[in-house]
CSV table of C-alpha atoms (C1' of nucleotides) in Angstrom, one decimal:
chain,number,residue,atom,x,y,z
S,153,MET,CA,-11.8,39.8,32.8
S,154,PRO,CA,-14.1,41.9,30.7
S,155,LYS,CA,-14.8,41.0,27.1
S,156,ASN,CA,-14.4,44.6,26.1
S,157,PRO,CA,-10.8,45.6,26.0
S,158,ALA,CA,-11.7,49.2,26.8
S,159,GLN,CA,-12.7,48.3,30.2
S,160,CYS,CA,-9.4,46.6,31.2
S,161,GLN,CA,-7.9,48.2,34.2
S,162,PHE,CA,-4.8,46.3,35.0
S,163,VAL,CA,-2.8,49.2,33.8
S,164,VAL,CA,-4.2,51.3,36.6
S,165,ALA,CA,-3.1,48.8,39.1
S,166,LEU,CA,0.3,48.4,37.5
S,167,ASP,CA,0.8,52.2,37.6
S,168,SER,CA,0.4,52.0,41.4
S,169,ILE,CA,2.8,49.2,41.8
S,170,VAL,CA,5.4,49.8,39.1
S,171,GLY,CA,8.5,51.8,39.5
S,172,LYS,CA,11.9,50.7,40.2
S,173,TRP,CA,11.4,50.7,44.0
S,174,LYS,CA,7.7,50.7,44.7
S,175,PRO,CA,7.3,47.0,45.2
S,176,MET,CA,10.1,46.9,47.7
S,177,ILE,CA,8.8,49.9,49.6
S,178,LEU,CA,5.4,48.4,49.7
S,179,TYR,CA,6.9,45.1,50.8
S,180,HIS,CA,8.6,46.7,53.8
S,181,LEU,CA,5.6,48.8,54.7
S,182,LEU,CA,3.3,45.8,54.5
S,183,GLN,CA,5.2,44.2,57.4
S,184,GLY,CA,3.0,46.5,59.4
S,185,GLN,CA,5.5,48.6,61.3
S,186,PRO,CA,5.5,52.3,60.5
S,187,LEU,CA,8.9,53.3,59.2
S,188,ARG,CA,10.8,56.5,59.3
S,189,PHE,CA,12.4,58.0,56.2
S,190,ASN,CA,15.9,56.9,57.0
S,191,GLU,CA,14.8,53.5,58.2
S,192,LEU,CA,13.4,52.9,54.7
S,193,ARG,CA,16.6,54.1,53.3
S,194,ARG,CA,18.5,51.6,55.3
S,195,LEU,CA,16.2,48.8,54.2
S,196,LEU,CA,16.6,49.8,50.6
S,197,PRO,CA,20.4,50.1,50.5
S,198,ASP,CA,20.7,51.3,46.9
S,199,ILE,CA,17.9,53.8,46.8
S,200,THR,CA,18.6,57.5,46.7
S,201,GLN,CA,16.7,60.1,48.8
S,202,ARG,CA,15.3,61.6,45.7
S,203,MET,CA,13.8,58.3,44.5
S,204,LEU,CA,12.5,57.4,47.9
S,205,THR,CA,10.8,60.7,48.3
S,206,LEU,CA,9.3,60.7,44.9
S,207,HIS,CA,7.9,57.2,45.2
S,208,LEU,CA,6.6,57.8,48.7
S,209,ARG,CA,4.8,60.9,47.4
S,210,GLU,CA,3.2,59.0,44.6
S,211,LEU,CA,2.0,56.3,47.0
S,212,GLU,CA,0.8,58.9,49.4
S,213,GLU,CA,-1.1,60.6,46.6
S,214,GLU,CA,-3.0,57.4,45.9
S,215,GLU,CA,-3.6,56.9,49.6
S,216,ILE,CA,-1.7,53.6,49.7
S,217,VAL,CA,0.8,55.1,52.1
S,218,LYS,CA,0.2,57.4,55.0
S,219,ARG,CA,2.7,60.1,56.0
S,220,VAL,CA,2.8,61.4,59.5
S,221,VAL,CA,5.0,64.4,60.4
S,222,TYR,CA,6.0,64.9,64.0
S,223,PRO,CA,6.7,68.6,64.4
S,224,GLN,CA,9.9,68.4,66.5
S,225,ILE,CA,13.6,69.0,66.3
S,226,PRO,CA,15.1,66.9,64.8
S,227,PRO,CA,12.3,66.2,62.4
S,228,LYS,CA,10.6,62.9,62.5
S,229,VAL,CA,8.4,61.5,59.7
S,230,GLU,CA,6.7,58.1,59.7
S,231,TYR,CA,5.4,56.2,56.8
S,232,SER,CA,2.9,53.4,57.1
S,233,ILE,CA,0.6,51.4,54.9
S,234,THR,CA,-3.0,52.5,54.9
S,235,GLU,CA,-5.9,50.1,55.3
S,236,TYR,CA,-6.6,50.7,51.6
S,237,GLY,CA,-3.0,50.0,50.8
S,238,LYS,CA,-3.3,46.6,52.5
S,239,SER,CA,-5.7,45.6,49.7
S,240,LEU,CA,-2.6,45.4,47.5
S,241,SER,CA,-1.2,42.6,49.6
S,242,PRO,CA,-2.9,39.7,47.8
S,243,ILE,CA,-1.6,41.0,44.5
S,244,LEU,CA,1.9,41.4,45.6
S,245,GLU,CA,1.6,37.9,47.1
S,246,ALA,CA,0.4,36.4,43.8
S,247,LEU,CA,3.1,38.3,41.9
S,248,HIS,CA,5.7,36.9,44.3
S,249,GLN,CA,4.4,33.3,44.0
S,250,TRP,CA,4.4,33.5,40.2
S,251,GLY,CA,7.8,35.1,40.1
S,252,LEU,CA,9.2,32.3,42.3
S,253,ALA,CA,7.8,29.6,40.0
S,254,HIS,CA,9.1,31.5,37.0
S,255,VAL,CA,12.7,31.8,38.2
S,256,GLN,CA,12.7,28.1,39.1
S,257,ARG,CA,11.4,27.2,35.7
S,258,LYS,CA,14.1,29.3,34.1
S,259,GLN,CA,16.7,27.5,36.2
S,260,LEU,CA,15.5,24.1,34.9
S,261,HIS,CA,15.6,25.1,31.3
S,262,LYS,CA,19.1,26.5,31.7
S,263,GLY,CA,20.1,23.1,33.1
S,264,ASN,CA,18.5,21.2,30.2
S,265,ASN,CA,19.9,23.5,27.5
S,266,GLU,CA,23.5,23.3,28.8
S,267,GLN,CA,23.6,19.7,27.5
S,268,THR,CA,21.9,20.1,24.2
S,269,GLU,CA,23.1,23.5,23.2
S,270,THR,CA,26.5,23.4,21.7
S,271,ASP,CA,26.4,26.9,20.4
O,141,MET,CA,5.4,36.8,51.4
O,142,PRO,CA,8.9,36.0,52.8
O,143,LYS,CA,10.3,37.6,55.8
O,144,ASN,CA,13.6,38.0,54.0
O,145,PRO,CA,13.5,40.8,51.5
O,146,ALA,CA,16.2,39.2,49.3
O,147,GLN,CA,13.8,36.4,48.4
O,148,CYS,CA,11.0,38.7,47.1
O,149,GLN,CA,10.3,37.9,43.5
O,150,PHE,CA,7.5,40.2,42.5
O,151,VAL,CA,9.9,42.1,40.4
O,152,VAL,CA,10.4,39.0,38.3
O,153,ALA,CA,6.7,38.7,37.6
O,154,LEU,CA,6.4,42.4,37.0
O,155,ASP,CA,9.2,42.2,34.4
O,156,SER,CA,7.1,39.7,32.5
O,157,ILE,CA,3.9,41.7,32.6
O,158,VAL,CA,5.2,45.3,32.4
O,159,GLY,CA,5.8,47.2,29.3
O,160,LYS,CA,3.5,49.6,27.7
O,161,TRP,CA,1.6,47.0,25.7
O,162,LYS,CA,2.3,43.7,27.3
O,163,PRO,CA,-0.8,43.6,29.5
O,164,MET,CA,-3.1,44.3,26.5
O,165,ILE,CA,-1.3,41.8,24.3
O,166,LEU,CA,-1.7,39.2,27.0
O,167,TYR,CA,-5.3,40.2,27.5
O,168,HIS,CA,-6.2,39.5,23.8
O,169,LEU,CA,-4.2,36.3,23.7
O,170,LEU,CA,-5.8,35.1,26.9
O,171,GLN,CA,-9.1,35.1,25.1
O,172,GLY,CA,-7.9,31.7,23.7
O,173,GLN,CA,-7.9,32.4,20.0
O,174,PRO,CA,-4.5,32.3,18.2
O,175,LEU,CA,-3.9,35.7,16.5
O,176,ARG,CA,-1.9,36.7,13.5
O,177,PHE,CA,0.5,39.6,13.7
O,178,ASN,CA,-1.7,42.0,11.9
O,179,GLU,CA,-4.8,40.9,13.8
O,180,LEU,CA,-3.0,41.9,17.0
O,181,ARG,CA,-2.1,45.2,15.4
O,182,ARG,CA,-5.7,45.9,14.7
O,183,LEU,CA,-6.7,45.0,18.2
O,184,LEU,CA,-4.0,47.4,19.5
O,185,PRO,CA,-4.7,50.4,17.4
O,186,ASP,CA,-1.9,52.6,18.6
O,187,ILE,CA,1.0,50.1,18.7
O,188,THR,CA,3.8,50.2,16.2
O,189,GLN,CA,5.1,47.1,14.5
O,190,ARG,CA,8.4,47.6,16.2
O,191,MET,CA,6.8,47.5,19.7
O,192,LEU,CA,4.5,44.6,18.9
O,193,THR,CA,7.4,42.5,17.6
O,194,LEU,CA,9.7,43.4,20.5
O,195,HIS,CA,7.1,42.6,23.1
O,196,LEU,CA,6.0,39.4,21.4
O,197,ARG,CA,9.6,38.3,21.3
O,198,GLU,CA,10.1,38.9,25.0
O,199,LEU,CA,6.9,37.0,25.8
O,200,GLU,CA,8.0,34.2,23.5
O,201,GLU,CA,11.4,34.1,25.2
O,202,GLU,CA,9.7,33.5,28.6
O,203,GLU,CA,7.5,30.9,27.0
O,204,ILE,CA,4.4,32.8,27.8
O,205,VAL,CA,3.5,33.1,24.2
O,206,LYS,CA,4.0,30.6,21.4
O,207,ARG,CA,4.9,31.7,17.9
O,208,VAL,CA,4.0,29.5,14.9
O,209,VAL,CA,5.3,30.3,11.5
O,210,TYR,CA,3.5,28.9,8.5
O,211,PRO,CA,6.1,28.7,5.7
O,212,GLN,CA,4.0,30.0,2.8
O,213,ILE,CA,3.6,33.0,0.6
O,214,PRO,CA,2.3,35.4,1.8
O,215,PRO,CA,3.8,34.6,5.2
O,216,LYS,CA,1.5,33.8,8.1
O,217,VAL,CA,2.5,33.8,11.7
O,218,GLU,CA,0.2,33.0,14.6
O,219,TYR,CA,0.7,33.9,18.2
O,220,SER,CA,-1.1,32.1,21.0
O,221,ILE,CA,-0.9,31.9,24.8
O,222,THR,CA,0.9,28.8,26.1
O,223,GLU,CA,-0.4,26.7,28.9
O,224,TYR,CA,2.3,28.2,31.1
O,225,GLY,CA,1.2,31.7,30.0
O,226,LYS,CA,-2.3,30.9,31.2
O,227,SER,CA,-1.0,30.8,34.7
O,228,LEU,CA,-0.8,34.6,34.5
O,229,SER,CA,-4.5,34.9,34.1
O,230,PRO,CA,-5.4,35.1,37.9
O,231,ILE,CA,-2.8,37.8,38.3
O,232,LEU,CA,-4.1,39.9,35.5
O,233,GLU,CA,-7.6,39.3,36.8
O,234,ALA,CA,-6.6,40.4,40.3
O,235,LEU,CA,-4.8,43.5,38.9
O,236,HIS,CA,-7.9,44.3,36.9
O,237,GLN,CA,-10.2,44.0,39.9
O,238,TRP,CA,-8.0,46.2,42.0
O,239,GLY,CA,-7.6,48.7,39.2
O,240,LEU,CA,-11.3,48.9,38.8
O,241,ALA,CA,-11.9,49.7,42.5
O,242,HIS,CA,-9.0,52.2,42.4
O,243,VAL,CA,-10.5,54.3,39.6
O,244,GLN,CA,-13.8,54.3,41.2
O,245,ARG,CA,-12.3,55.4,44.5
O,246,LYS,CA,-10.5,58.2,42.7
O,247,GLN,CA,-13.8,59.3,41.1
O,248,LEU,CA,-15.4,59.6,44.5
O,249,HIS,CA,-12.6,61.7,45.9
O,250,LYS,CA,-12.7,63.9,42.9
O,251,GLY,CA,-16.4,64.5,43.5
O,252,ASN,CA,-15.9,65.2,47.2
O,253,ASN,CA,-13.0,67.6,46.6
O,254,GLU,CA,-14.7,69.7,44.0
O,255,GLN,CA,-17.0,71.1,46.7
O,256,THR,CA,-14.3,71.8,49.3
O,257,GLU,CA,-11.4,72.7,47.1
O,258,THR,CA,-11.6,76.3,46.0
O,259,ASP,CA,-8.0,76.5,44.8
R,148,DC,C1',2.4,39.8,5.4
R,149,DC,C1',5.8,39.9,8.7
R,150,DG,C1',9.7,41.9,10.5
R,151,DC,C1',14.4,44.3,11.0
R,152,DA,C1',17.4,48.7,11.2
R,153,DT,C1',18.1,53.4,12.1
R,154,DC,C1',17.3,57.7,14.2
R,155,DC,C1',15.4,60.3,17.8
R,156,DC,C1',13.0,62.0,21.9
R,157,DG,C1',11.3,62.1,26.5
R,158,DA,C1',10.6,59.8,30.9
R,159,DC,C1',12.9,57.8,34.6
R,160,DC,C1',16.5,57.4,37.5
R,161,DG,C1',21.3,58.3,39.7
R,162,DA,C1',24.8,61.6,41.7
R,163,DT,C1',25.6,65.5,44.0
R,164,DA,C1',25.0,69.6,46.5
R,165,DC,C1',22.1,72.5,49.4
R,166,DT,C1',18.2,73.7,53.1
R,167,DG,C1',14.9,74.0,57.4
N,184,DC,C1',16.6,64.1,60.1
N,185,DA,C1',14.1,64.7,56.1
N,186,DG,C1',13.8,66.5,52.5
N,187,DT,C1',14.5,70.0,47.6
N,188,DA,C1',17.2,71.5,43.3
N,189,DT,C1',19.9,70.7,39.4
N,190,DC,C1',22.4,68.2,36.0
N,191,DG,C1',23.1,64.5,33.2
N,192,DG,C1',22.9,59.5,31.6
N,193,DT,C1',20.2,55.6,30.2
N,194,DC,C1',16.7,53.4,27.9
N,195,DG,C1',12.0,52.3,26.6
N,196,DG,C1',9.5,53.4,23.0
N,197,DG,C1',7.8,56.3,18.6
N,198,DA,C1',8.5,57.3,13.4
N,199,DT,C1',10.1,56.0,9.3
N,200,DG,C1',12.1,53.2,5.7
N,201,DC,C1',13.9,48.8,3.8
N,202,DG,C1',13.9,43.6,3.1
N,203,DG,C1',12.4,38.5,2.7
DNA sequence: CCGCATCCCGACCGATACTG
DNA sequence: CAGTATCGGTCGGGATGCGG
């Protein structure tokens, strides 16, 4: 981490990851399999087409995700993680690990407080 | 990373890190020095008191940041990173590294496109 | 010095309907 | 099947002013 605040670039990385659905989209794509639009929709039960499209476009823009259109009827579009996109994997992994520990920690505190807190 | 999507916890971690100013607050606090409220304000030139307070409260809530009040006139409050909060350091670091590579990558592409793109 | 309360705006996201 | 267009709600966050 640089001593000079101006050179901090976590925000850049966060911009690529953040968004209500981006982490989950990336998660599924990082499994390796290319996925069609509607396959992704099924995997993200609560996402709307709109949001899926928008987030995929952003990820595509940053070359984290590759979009392949098969010119046929009915249309077929496949999304896959790029080699570059795979470089995000360790970060997601680290985030996941920390998140896991964090929820467990919260659970513990909750348990402890339920005895002392009479409010 | 778990095979089961339901167990993914990056979102939890992201919640703790995300917010317009949280990464920068954490960055400054991770330097080790406890900082007073107005010191943080000076370090984050564009933040409003409101936002600084809110974000600090959230970080305090999750025990990432410790708040110490010195009962004196004029008031003095010091914020510091907790031991637990320090566990975020590797993540911020990884995020920073990736962000750095990402901006450089973008720079390159921009340079390449400026010759081919006549739009 | 530190912080809360209020008002307000714009971005993000959801719902729905329509198209090639 | 894979999108685009439009409308509207919600909410993070900015500006300002007051209080201990």
